[in-house]
């Protein structure tokens, strides 16, 4: 059976990220949060824009004050006051200083700032009680960034820091990648909506809501197509619509070997390239991945935990890569200590849901309580990680290290 690693490689090789020319949208600074920058940003401004003071104090000539001590202070004439936001009017000559405030432009002639705690001002004469370092408390023009260089690269998510940088560079209109469109539907005659009365044998379609939440959390637009009966023509119609109206289609259910598991045959009849139909993992073995010319198709297994585990393991990084993020879209696994015994039959790569908890500053993984069954949605609540036992590993003992994938 196909290993998880090989399945992942096949999927990621088929992900063609959004295009820098065709998939753009312009947004403003207040709507840019969590969008993906589509083109590199270059500013025509230096940062800082001019030499400015890092302290409230006095702008001086270093030469004048280099020998100052509390016993033998240097006394300078204050010829100007420069609040932040004002242009200095004078050049500081030997024996002179300017009163200056944090962020204000350093006047010509001055090269150093003495913080006001080291001074005493009387009328327009300031006494300097200690020698500063040359150029102390001066933030020089271009120290942080020089105009014309790349300020932000394409393909990064815009978080608070990047939005602040764009604002500071006066870039109020930002080219970001359009949001991905992800179609989701559930398949099964037994499924009803949360509003419908349950008849014997029926079960509520919970997958659609969980998957919609996860997709939305990744910044994509969700197109929910509802519950589709185990009926080949209804499924064909829905899948045909979905592949023509979205970048990614996610279905759950109907991908195993049962008589009513139609998804794979329908994908084939619609001309999909089916890359695999099963992966050596538990939960999540009956996972179908297929491609159409303009969309990717994930046929997730119907069991609620299987649907979510396969989403976290494969669909989440796919959405990130496709949406234009060019670094760090891959799943990140971390090594932590296991707090308890973790067991597997050793035949499948096994995903165990539970919690990462801090114990004296060190993360430990604890398996959730209750039955680890892929149909048991209940004990997934408030879990935040999946421990992974590779094929061949049947036991991880308490205190032993395990790899985990964060899910929350
Ligand atoms: N003979 C075999 N039978 C099964 C195998 C196998 O290898 N050989 N694999 C099992 C595994 S593992 C899984 S996982 C399931 C996957 O089945 P399907 O993807 O075909 O899903 P369904 O048969 O439609 O449903 C399975 C299960 O999940 C419930 N379900 C389905 N959709 C939803 C939904 N939207 N929300 C909540 N629950 C849902 C459904 O009622 C079933 O209980 O196949 C095993 N069988
Ligand atoms: O693998 Mo199924 O996905 O365990 O229940
Ligand atoms: Mg089935």
CSV table of C-alpha atoms and ligand atoms in Angstrom, one decimal:
chain,number,residue,atom,x,y,z
A,1,UNK,CA,0.0,0.0,0.0
A,2,UNK,CA,1.1,3.6,-0.7
A,3,UNK,CA,3.0,5.1,2.2
A,4,UNK,CA,1.9,8.4,3.7
A,5,UNK,CA,5.2,10.0,2.6
A,6,UNK,CA,4.7,8.8,-1.0
A,7,UNK,CA,1.0,9.9,-1.0
A,8,UNK,CA,2.1,13.4,0.3
A,9,UNK,CA,4.7,13.6,-2.5
A,10,UNK,CA,2.2,12.7,-5.2
A,11,UNK,CA,-0.2,15.3,-3.9
A,12,UNK,CA,2.3,18.2,-3.5
A,13,UNK,CA,3.7,17.5,-7.0
A,14,UNK,CA,0.3,18.2,-8.4
A,15,UNK,CA,-0.2,21.5,-6.6
A,16,UNK,CA,0.3,24.4,-9.0
A,17,UNK,CA,0.1,27.5,-6.7
A,18,UNK,CA,-2.0,30.5,-7.8
A,19,UNK,CA,-0.5,32.6,-10.5
A,20,UNK,CA,1.2,35.9,-9.8
A,21,UNK,CA,-0.4,37.5,-12.9
A,22,UNK,CA,-3.9,36.0,-13.1
A,23,UNK,CA,-4.9,35.3,-9.6
A,24,UNK,CA,-4.5,38.8,-8.1
A,25,UNK,CA,-6.9,40.9,-6.1
A,26,UNK,CA,-6.2,44.4,-4.6
A,27,UNK,CA,-7.1,44.9,-0.9
A,28,UNK,CA,-6.7,47.7,1.5
A,29,UNK,CA,-4.7,47.6,4.8
A,30,UNK,CA,-7.8,46.9,6.9
A,31,UNK,CA,-8.8,43.8,4.9
A,32,UNK,CA,-5.3,42.5,4.2
A,33,UNK,CA,-5.0,40.5,7.4
A,34,UNK,CA,-4.2,36.8,6.6
A,35,UNK,CA,-4.2,37.3,2.9
A,36,UNK,CA,-1.1,36.2,0.9
A,37,UNK,CA,1.1,38.8,-0.7
A,38,UNK,CA,1.2,38.2,-4.4
A,39,UNK,CA,4.0,40.4,-5.6
A,40,UNK,CA,7.2,41.5,-3.9
A,41,UNK,CA,7.0,45.0,-2.3
A,42,UNK,CA,9.7,47.6,-2.8
A,43,UNK,CA,9.6,50.9,-1.1
A,44,UNK,CA,11.0,54.2,-2.3
A,45,UNK,CA,11.5,55.3,1.4
A,46,UNK,CA,14.4,54.6,3.6
A,47,UNK,CA,13.7,53.4,7.1
A,48,UNK,CA,14.2,55.4,9.2
A,49,UNK,CA,13.4,58.2,6.7
A,50,UNK,CA,15.9,60.6,8.3
A,51,UNK,CA,18.5,60.5,11.2
A,52,UNK,CA,16.4,60.8,14.3
A,53,UNK,CA,16.6,60.7,18.0
A,54,UNK,CA,15.9,57.5,20.0
A,55,UNK,CA,15.6,59.5,23.3
A,56,UNK,CA,14.2,62.7,24.8
A,57,UNK,CA,17.3,64.8,25.5
A,58,UNK,CA,19.8,67.0,23.7
A,59,UNK,CA,21.3,66.7,20.3
A,60,UNK,CA,25.0,67.6,20.6
A,61,UNK,CA,28.3,67.4,18.8
A,62,UNK,CA,30.2,64.4,20.2
A,63,UNK,CA,33.5,66.3,20.1
A,64,UNK,CA,32.0,68.9,22.5
A,65,UNK,CA,30.9,66.4,25.2
A,66,UNK,CA,33.3,63.6,25.0
A,67,UNK,CA,35.1,64.5,28.3
A,68,UNK,CA,31.9,65.3,30.3
A,69,UNK,CA,31.7,64.0,33.9
A,70,UNK,CA,29.5,64.9,36.8
A,71,UNK,CA,32.4,66.8,38.4
A,72,UNK,CA,33.3,68.5,35.2
A,73,UNK,CA,30.1,68.8,33.1
A,74,UNK,CA,30.1,70.4,29.7
A,75,UNK,CA,27.9,73.4,29.4
A,76,UNK,CA,26.2,74.0,26.0
A,77,UNK,CA,23.9,76.7,24.7
A,78,UNK,CA,20.5,75.4,23.6
A,79,UNK,CA,19.7,77.1,20.4
A,80,UNK,CA,16.6,75.3,19.3
A,81,UNK,CA,13.8,72.9,20.5
A,82,UNK,CA,12.9,70.2,18.0
A,83,UNK,CA,9.7,68.2,18.8
A,84,UNK,CA,8.9,65.1,16.7
A,85,UNK,CA,7.3,66.2,13.4
A,86,UNK,CA,9.3,69.4,13.0
A,87,UNK,CA,12.1,70.3,10.7
A,88,UNK,CA,15.2,71.7,12.6
A,89,UNK,CA,16.0,75.3,11.6
A,90,UNK,CA,19.6,75.6,12.8
A,91,UNK,CA,23.0,74.0,12.3
A,92,UNK,CA,24.5,73.1,15.7
A,93,UNK,CA,27.9,74.8,16.0
A,94,UNK,CA,30.6,74.0,18.5
A,95,UNK,CA,29.4,74.8,22.0
A,96,UNK,CA,25.7,74.5,21.0
A,97,UNK,CA,23.0,71.9,21.5
A,98,UNK,CA,19.3,71.4,20.5
A,99,UNK,CA,16.6,70.2,22.9
A,100,UNK,CA,15.3,67.2,21.1
A,101,UNK,CA,12.5,64.6,21.6
A,102,UNK,CA,12.2,60.9,20.6
A,103,UNK,CA,11.6,60.6,16.9
A,104,UNK,CA,12.6,64.1,16.0
A,105,UNK,CA,15.1,64.9,13.2
A,106,UNK,CA,18.7,65.3,14.3
A,107,UNK,CA,19.8,68.8,13.3
A,108,UNK,CA,22.7,69.4,11.1
A,109,UNK,CA,26.0,69.7,13.0
A,110,UNK,CA,24.8,67.3,15.8
A,111,UNK,CA,25.8,63.7,15.7
A,112,UNK,CA,24.9,62.3,19.1
A,113,UNK,CA,22.0,62.5,21.6
A,114,UNK,CA,22.4,62.7,25.3
A,115,UNK,CA,19.4,61.5,27.2
A,116,UNK,CA,17.9,64.1,29.4
A,117,UNK,CA,18.5,62.1,32.7
A,118,UNK,CA,22.2,62.8,32.2
A,119,UNK,CA,21.7,66.6,31.9
A,120,UNK,CA,20.4,69.7,33.7
A,121,UNK,CA,18.7,72.5,31.8
A,122,UNK,CA,18.8,76.1,33.2
A,123,UNK,CA,17.3,78.7,30.9
A,124,UNK,CA,19.0,78.0,27.6
A,125,UNK,CA,22.1,76.4,29.0
A,126,UNK,CA,22.4,72.6,29.4
A,127,UNK,CA,24.9,70.8,31.6
A,128,UNK,CA,26.0,67.4,30.3
A,129,UNK,CA,27.1,65.1,33.2
A,130,UNK,CA,28.5,62.1,31.4
A,131,UNK,CA,30.2,61.3,28.1
A,132,UNK,CA,28.0,59.5,25.6
A,133,UNK,CA,29.2,57.0,23.0
A,134,UNK,CA,29.8,58.6,19.6
A,135,UNK,CA,26.5,58.7,17.7
A,136,UNK,CA,24.6,57.4,20.7
A,137,UNK,CA,20.8,57.4,20.5
A,138,UNK,CA,20.9,58.4,16.8
A,139,UNK,CA,18.8,56.2,14.5
A,140,UNK,CA,20.4,56.8,11.1
A,141,UNK,CA,18.5,57.1,7.9
A,142,UNK,CA,18.4,53.7,6.1
A,143,UNK,CA,19.7,51.7,9.1
A,144,UNK,CA,16.6,49.4,9.0
A,145,UNK,CA,15.9,49.3,5.3
A,146,UNK,CA,17.3,51.0,2.2
A,147,UNK,CA,14.9,52.3,-0.5
A,148,UNK,CA,14.8,50.1,-3.6
A,149,UNK,CA,15.6,46.8,-1.9
A,150,UNK,CA,12.9,44.1,-1.4
A,151,UNK,CA,10.8,45.1,1.6
A,152,UNK,CA,8.5,42.1,1.6
A,153,UNK,CA,8.8,39.0,-0.6
A,154,UNK,CA,5.8,37.5,-2.5
A,155,UNK,CA,4.1,34.5,-1.0
A,156,UNK,CA,4.0,35.5,2.6
A,157,UNK,CA,0.9,35.7,4.7
A,158,UNK,CA,0.1,39.2,5.9
A,159,UNK,CA,0.0,39.3,9.6
A,160,UNK,CA,0.1,42.3,11.9
A,161,UNK,CA,3.8,43.0,11.4
A,162,UNK,CA,3.6,42.9,7.6
A,163,UNK,CA,0.5,45.1,7.6
A,164,UNK,CA,2.3,47.7,9.8
A,165,UNK,CA,5.3,47.6,7.4
A,166,UNK,CA,3.0,48.2,4.4
A,167,UNK,CA,1.3,51.0,6.2
A,168,UNK,CA,4.6,52.6,7.1
A,169,UNK,CA,5.7,52.4,3.5
A,170,UNK,CA,2.5,54.2,2.5
A,171,UNK,CA,1.4,51.2,0.5
A,172,UNK,CA,-2.3,51.3,1.0
A,173,UNK,CA,-3.4,49.1,-1.9
A,174,UNK,CA,-1.9,45.7,-1.7
A,175,UNK,CA,-1.9,42.9,-4.4
A,176,UNK,CA,-2.8,39.6,-2.8
A,177,UNK,CA,-3.7,36.3,-4.2
A,178,UNK,CA,-7.4,35.7,-4.6
A,179,UNK,CA,-9.0,33.4,-2.1
A,180,UNK,CA,-9.1,29.8,-3.1
A,181,UNK,CA,-12.6,28.3,-3.7
A,182,UNK,CA,-13.1,25.0,-2.0
A,183,UNK,CA,-16.2,22.9,-2.7
A,184,UNK,CA,-17.3,20.5,0.0
A,185,UNK,CA,-20.0,17.9,0.0
A,186,UNK,CA,-21.0,14.8,2.0
A,187,UNK,CA,-22.2,11.6,0.4
A,188,UNK,CA,-24.4,8.9,1.9
A,189,UNK,CA,-28.1,7.9,2.0
A,190,UNK,CA,-27.8,7.7,5.8
A,191,UNK,CA,-26.9,11.4,6.2
A,192,UNK,CA,-29.3,14.1,7.4
A,193,UNK,CA,-28.7,17.7,8.4
A,194,UNK,CA,-28.5,18.8,12.0
A,195,UNK,CA,-32.0,20.2,11.7
A,196,UNK,CA,-33.7,17.1,10.4
A,197,UNK,CA,-35.4,14.5,12.7
A,198,UNK,CA,-33.2,11.3,12.9
A,199,UNK,CA,-34.9,8.1,11.7
A,200,UNK,CA,-33.4,4.7,12.6
A,201,UNK,CA,-30.1,4.2,10.8
A,202,UNK,CA,-29.6,7.8,10.0
A,203,UNK,CA,-26.7,9.9,11.1
A,204,UNK,CA,-26.0,13.6,11.1
A,205,UNK,CA,-23.6,15.0,8.5
A,206,UNK,CA,-21.0,16.4,10.8
A,207,UNK,CA,-18.1,16.2,8.4
A,208,UNK,CA,-19.4,19.0,6.2
A,209,UNK,CA,-19.4,21.5,9.1
A,210,UNK,CA,-16.0,20.5,10.4
A,211,UNK,CA,-14.4,20.7,7.0
A,212,UNK,CA,-16.0,24.0,6.2
A,213,UNK,CA,-14.7,25.4,9.4
A,214,UNK,CA,-11.1,24.1,8.7
A,215,UNK,CA,-11.2,25.4,5.1
A,216,UNK,CA,-12.4,28.9,6.2
A,217,UNK,CA,-9.8,29.0,8.8
A,218,UNK,CA,-7.2,28.7,6.0
A,219,UNK,CA,-8.6,31.8,4.3
A,220,UNK,CA,-10.4,30.0,1.5
A,221,UNK,CA,-14.0,30.6,0.3
A,222,UNK,CA,-16.2,27.6,1.0
A,223,UNK,CA,-18.8,26.3,-1.4
A,224,UNK,CA,-21.0,23.9,0.6
A,225,UNK,CA,-22.9,21.6,-1.7
A,226,UNK,CA,-24.8,19.7,1.0
A,227,UNK,CA,-25.6,16.0,1.3
A,228,UNK,CA,-25.6,14.0,-1.9
A,229,UNK,CA,-27.3,10.6,-1.9
A,230,UNK,CA,-25.5,7.4,-2.8
A,231,UNK,CA,-26.9,7.8,-6.3
A,232,UNK,CA,-24.5,7.8,-9.3
A,233,UNK,CA,-26.4,10.5,-11.3
A,234,UNK,CA,-26.7,12.9,-8.4
A,235,UNK,CA,-23.1,12.4,-7.5
A,236,UNK,CA,-22.0,12.8,-11.1
A,237,UNK,CA,-23.9,16.1,-11.4
A,238,UNK,CA,-22.5,17.4,-8.1
A,239,UNK,CA,-18.9,16.5,-8.8
A,240,UNK,CA,-19.2,17.9,-12.3
A,241,UNK,CA,-20.5,21.2,-10.9
A,242,UNK,CA,-17.8,21.2,-8.1
A,243,UNK,CA,-14.8,20.7,-10.4
A,244,UNK,CA,-16.0,23.5,-12.7
A,245,UNK,CA,-16.5,25.9,-9.8
A,246,UNK,CA,-13.7,25.4,-7.4
A,247,UNK,CA,-10.0,24.9,-7.1
A,248,UNK,CA,-10.3,22.0,-4.7
A,249,UNK,CA,-13.2,19.6,-4.1
A,250,UNK,CA,-13.4,17.8,-0.8
A,251,UNK,CA,-16.0,15.1,-0.4
A,252,UNK,CA,-16.4,12.7,2.5
A,253,UNK,CA,-17.7,9.2,2.4
A,254,UNK,CA,-18.2,6.7,-0.4
A,255,UNK,CA,-14.6,6.0,-1.1
A,256,UNK,CA,-14.1,2.5,0.4
A,257,UNK,CA,-15.0,-0.8,-1.2
A,258,UNK,CA,-18.7,-1.0,-0.3
A,259,UNK,CA,-21.4,-1.5,-3.0
A,260,UNK,CA,-22.5,2.1,-2.4
A,261,UNK,CA,-19.1,3.6,-2.5
A,262,UNK,CA,-19.4,5.3,-5.9
A,263,UNK,CA,-17.0,8.2,-5.8
A,264,UNK,CA,-14.0,6.7,-7.4
A,265,UNK,CA,-15.9,5.3,-10.4
A,266,UNK,CA,-17.6,8.6,-11.0
A,267,UNK,CA,-14.3,10.5,-10.9
A,268,UNK,CA,-13.0,8.1,-13.5
A,269,UNK,CA,-16.1,8.5,-15.7
A,270,UNK,CA,-15.6,12.3,-15.5
A,271,UNK,CA,-12.1,12.0,-16.8
A,272,UNK,CA,-10.2,12.4,-13.6
A,273,UNK,CA,-6.7,11.2,-13.2
A,274,UNK,CA,-6.9,9.1,-10.0
A,275,UNK,CA,-3.5,9.0,-8.3
A,276,UNK,CA,-4.3,6.8,-5.4
A,277,UNK,CA,-7.3,5.3,-3.6
A,278,UNK,CA,-5.7,4.1,-0.3
A,279,UNK,CA,-2.9,5.1,2.0
A,280,UNK,CA,-1.1,3.1,4.6
A,281,UNK,CA,-2.5,5.0,7.5
A,282,UNK,CA,-5.0,4.6,10.3
A,283,UNK,CA,-7.4,6.3,10.5
A,284,UNK,CA,-7.7,7.4,6.9
A,285,UNK,CA,-6.8,4.4,4.8
A,286,UNK,CA,-9.5,4.8,2.1
A,287,UNK,CA,-8.4,8.2,0.8
A,288,UNK,CA,-8.8,9.1,-2.8
A,289,UNK,CA,-6.7,11.8,-4.5
A,290,UNK,CA,-7.5,12.7,-8.1
A,291,UNK,CA,-6.9,15.6,-10.4
A,292,UNK,CA,-8.9,17.4,-13.1
A,293,UNK,CA,-7.4,20.0,-15.4
A,294,UNK,CA,-8.5,22.8,-13.2
A,295,UNK,CA,-9.1,21.3,-9.8
A,296,UNK,CA,-7.8,18.9,-7.2
A,297,UNK,CA,-10.1,16.3,-5.7
A,298,UNK,CA,-9.9,14.8,-2.2
A,299,UNK,CA,-12.3,11.9,-1.5
A,300,UNK,CA,-11.9,11.7,2.3
A,301,UNK,CA,-13.2,8.7,4.1
A,302,UNK,CA,-16.6,9.1,5.7
A,303,UNK,CA,-15.7,8.2,9.3
A,304,UNK,CA,-15.6,11.5,11.1
A,305,UNK,CA,-12.1,11.2,12.6
A,306,UNK,CA,-10.7,9.7,9.4
A,307,UNK,CA,-12.1,12.7,7.4
A,308,UNK,CA,-10.4,15.2,9.8
A,309,UNK,CA,-7.1,13.3,10.2
A,310,UNK,CA,-6.7,13.1,6.4
A,311,UNK,CA,-7.6,16.8,6.1
A,312,UNK,CA,-5.0,17.8,8.6
A,313,UNK,CA,-2.4,15.5,7.2
A,314,UNK,CA,-2.9,16.2,3.4
A,315,UNK,CA,-5.5,18.8,2.6
A,316,UNK,CA,-4.3,21.6,4.9
A,317,UNK,CA,-0.8,21.8,3.5
A,318,UNK,CA,-2.3,21.5,0.0
A,319,UNK,CA,-4.6,24.5,0.5
A,320,UNK,CA,-1.7,26.5,1.9
A,321,UNK,CA,0.6,25.7,-1.0
A,322,UNK,CA,-2.1,26.3,-3.6
A,323,UNK,CA,-3.1,29.6,-2.0
A,324,UNK,CA,0.3,31.0,-2.9
A,325,UNK,CA,2.3,30.7,0.4
A,326,UNK,CA,5.8,29.9,-0.9
A,327,UNK,CA,7.6,29.0,2.3
A,328,UNK,CA,6.4,27.1,5.4
A,329,UNK,CA,3.2,25.6,3.9
A,330,UNK,CA,4.3,22.1,4.7
A,331,UNK,CA,3.1,20.2,7.8
A,332,UNK,CA,5.4,20.7,10.8
A,333,UNK,CA,6.1,17.8,13.0
A,334,UNK,CA,7.6,18.2,16.4
A,335,UNK,CA,9.3,15.8,18.7
A,336,UNK,CA,7.9,15.6,22.2
A,337,UNK,CA,7.8,13.2,25.1
A,338,UNK,CA,4.9,10.9,25.4
A,339,UNK,CA,3.1,11.1,28.7
A,340,UNK,CA,1.5,7.6,28.3
A,341,UNK,CA,1.7,4.4,26.3
A,342,UNK,CA,0.8,4.8,22.6
A,343,UNK,CA,0.0,1.6,20.7
A,344,UNK,CA,-0.4,0.6,17.1
A,345,UNK,CA,-0.7,-2.7,15.2
A,346,UNK,CA,2.5,-1.7,13.4
A,347,UNK,CA,1.0,-2.3,10.0
A,348,UNK,CA,-0.2,1.3,9.3
A,349,UNK,CA,1.2,4.7,10.1
A,350,UNK,CA,-1.0,5.4,13.1
A,351,UNK,CA,-2.4,8.7,14.2
A,352,UNK,CA,-3.5,9.0,17.8
A,353,UNK,CA,-5.4,12.1,18.9
A,354,UNK,CA,-4.7,13.8,22.2
A,355,UNK,CA,-3.1,16.8,23.8
A,356,UNK,CA,0.2,18.6,24.0
A,357,UNK,CA,0.5,19.9,27.5
A,358,UNK,CA,3.3,21.9,29.1
A,359,UNK,CA,5.0,20.1,32.0
A,360,UNK,CA,7.7,22.3,33.5
A,361,UNK,CA,8.2,24.1,30.2
A,362,UNK,CA,8.5,20.9,28.2
A,363,UNK,CA,5.7,19.7,25.9
A,364,UNK,CA,4.3,16.2,26.6
A,365,UNK,CA,1.7,14.4,24.5
A,366,UNK,CA,-1.2,12.7,26.3
A,367,UNK,CA,-3.6,10.4,24.4
A,368,UNK,CA,-7.3,11.5,24.6
A,369,UNK,CA,-9.4,9.4,27.0
A,370,UNK,CA,-11.9,6.9,25.8
A,371,UNK,CA,-12.2,4.8,22.6
A,372,UNK,CA,-9.8,5.6,19.8
A,373,UNK,CA,-12.2,4.7,17.0
A,374,UNK,CA,-12.4,6.6,13.8
A,375,UNK,CA,-16.2,6.7,14.2
A,376,UNK,CA,-15.8,8.3,17.6
A,377,UNK,CA,-16.0,12.0,17.1
A,378,UNK,CA,-16.7,12.8,20.8
A,379,UNK,CA,-13.2,12.5,22.2
A,380,UNK,CA,-11.7,14.6,19.5
A,381,UNK,CA,-13.1,17.6,21.3
A,382,UNK,CA,-10.4,19.9,22.7
A,383,UNK,CA,-7.6,17.8,21.4
A,384,UNK,CA,-4.7,19.8,19.8
A,385,UNK,CA,-2.3,17.2,18.4
A,386,UNK,CA,-1.9,13.9,16.6
A,387,UNK,CA,0.9,11.6,17.7
A,388,UNK,CA,2.3,9.6,14.8
A,389,UNK,CA,3.6,6.0,15.1
A,390,UNK,CA,5.4,5.0,12.0
A,391,UNK,CA,4.8,1.6,10.3
A,392,UNK,CA,6.6,-1.1,12.3
A,393,UNK,CA,6.4,0.8,15.6
A,394,UNK,CA,3.9,-1.0,17.9
A,395,UNK,CA,4.6,0.8,21.1
A,396,UNK,CA,5.8,4.1,22.5
A,397,UNK,CA,6.4,3.9,26.2
A,398,UNK,CA,5.8,6.7,28.7
A,399,UNK,CA,8.8,9.1,28.6
A,400,UNK,CA,9.8,8.1,25.0
A,401,UNK,CA,9.8,10.6,22.3
A,402,UNK,CA,7.1,10.7,19.6
A,403,UNK,CA,6.5,12.9,16.6
A,404,UNK,CA,3.3,15.0,16.7
A,405,UNK,CA,1.4,17.1,14.3
A,406,UNK,CA,-0.4,20.1,15.9
A,407,UNK,CA,-4.0,20.4,14.9
A,408,UNK,CA,-5.1,23.2,17.1
B,1,LIG,N1,-14.4,-4.1,3.6
B,1,LIG,C1,-13.9,-3.0,4.0
B,1,LIG,N2,-14.7,-2.1,4.6
B,1,LIG,C2,-14.2,-0.9,5.0
B,1,LIG,C3,-12.8,-0.6,4.8
B,1,LIG,C4,-12.0,-1.6,4.1
B,1,LIG,O1,-10.8,-1.4,3.9
B,1,LIG,N3,-12.6,-2.7,3.7
B,1,LIG,N4,-12.3,0.5,5.3
B,1,LIG,C5,-13.0,1.1,6.4
B,1,LIG,C6,-12.5,2.4,6.7
B,1,LIG,S1,-10.9,2.4,7.4
B,1,LIG,C7,-13.2,3.5,6.6
B,1,LIG,S2,-12.6,5.0,7.1
B,1,LIG,C8,-14.5,3.5,6.0
B,1,LIG,C9,-14.6,4.6,4.9
B,1,LIG,O2,-15.7,4.5,4.3
B,1,LIG,P1,-16.3,5.5,3.2
B,1,LIG,O3,-15.4,6.5,2.9
B,1,LIG,O4,-16.8,4.6,2.1
B,1,LIG,O5,-17.5,6.2,3.9
B,1,LIG,P2,-18.9,5.7,4.1
B,1,LIG,O6,-19.0,4.2,3.9
B,1,LIG,O7,-19.8,6.5,3.4
B,1,LIG,O8,-19.1,6.0,5.7
B,1,LIG,C10,-18.3,5.4,6.7
B,1,LIG,C11,-18.8,5.8,8.0
B,1,LIG,O9,-18.8,7.2,8.2
B,1,LIG,C12,-20.0,7.8,8.4
B,1,LIG,N5,-20.1,9.0,7.7
B,1,LIG,C13,-20.1,9.2,6.4
B,1,LIG,N6,-20.2,10.4,6.0
B,1,LIG,C14,-20.4,11.1,7.2
B,1,LIG,C15,-20.6,12.5,7.4
B,1,LIG,N7,-20.6,13.4,6.4
B,1,LIG,N8,-20.7,12.9,8.7
B,1,LIG,C16,-20.6,12.0,9.7
B,1,LIG,N9,-20.4,10.7,9.5
B,1,LIG,C17,-20.3,10.3,8.2
B,1,LIG,C18,-21.0,6.8,7.9
B,1,LIG,O10,-22.3,6.9,8.4
B,1,LIG,C19,-20.3,5.5,8.2
B,1,LIG,O11,-20.5,5.1,9.6
B,1,LIG,O12,-14.8,2.3,5.4
B,1,LIG,C20,-14.5,1.2,6.2
B,1,LIG,N10,-15.0,0.0,5.6
B,2,LIG,O1,-9.1,4.4,8.5
B,2,LIG,MO1,-10.8,4.3,8.7
B,2,LIG,O2,-10.2,5.8,8.1
B,2,LIG,O3,-10.0,4.0,10.2
B,2,LIG,O4,-11.9,4.3,9.9
B,3,LIG,MG1,-18.3,3.1,2.5
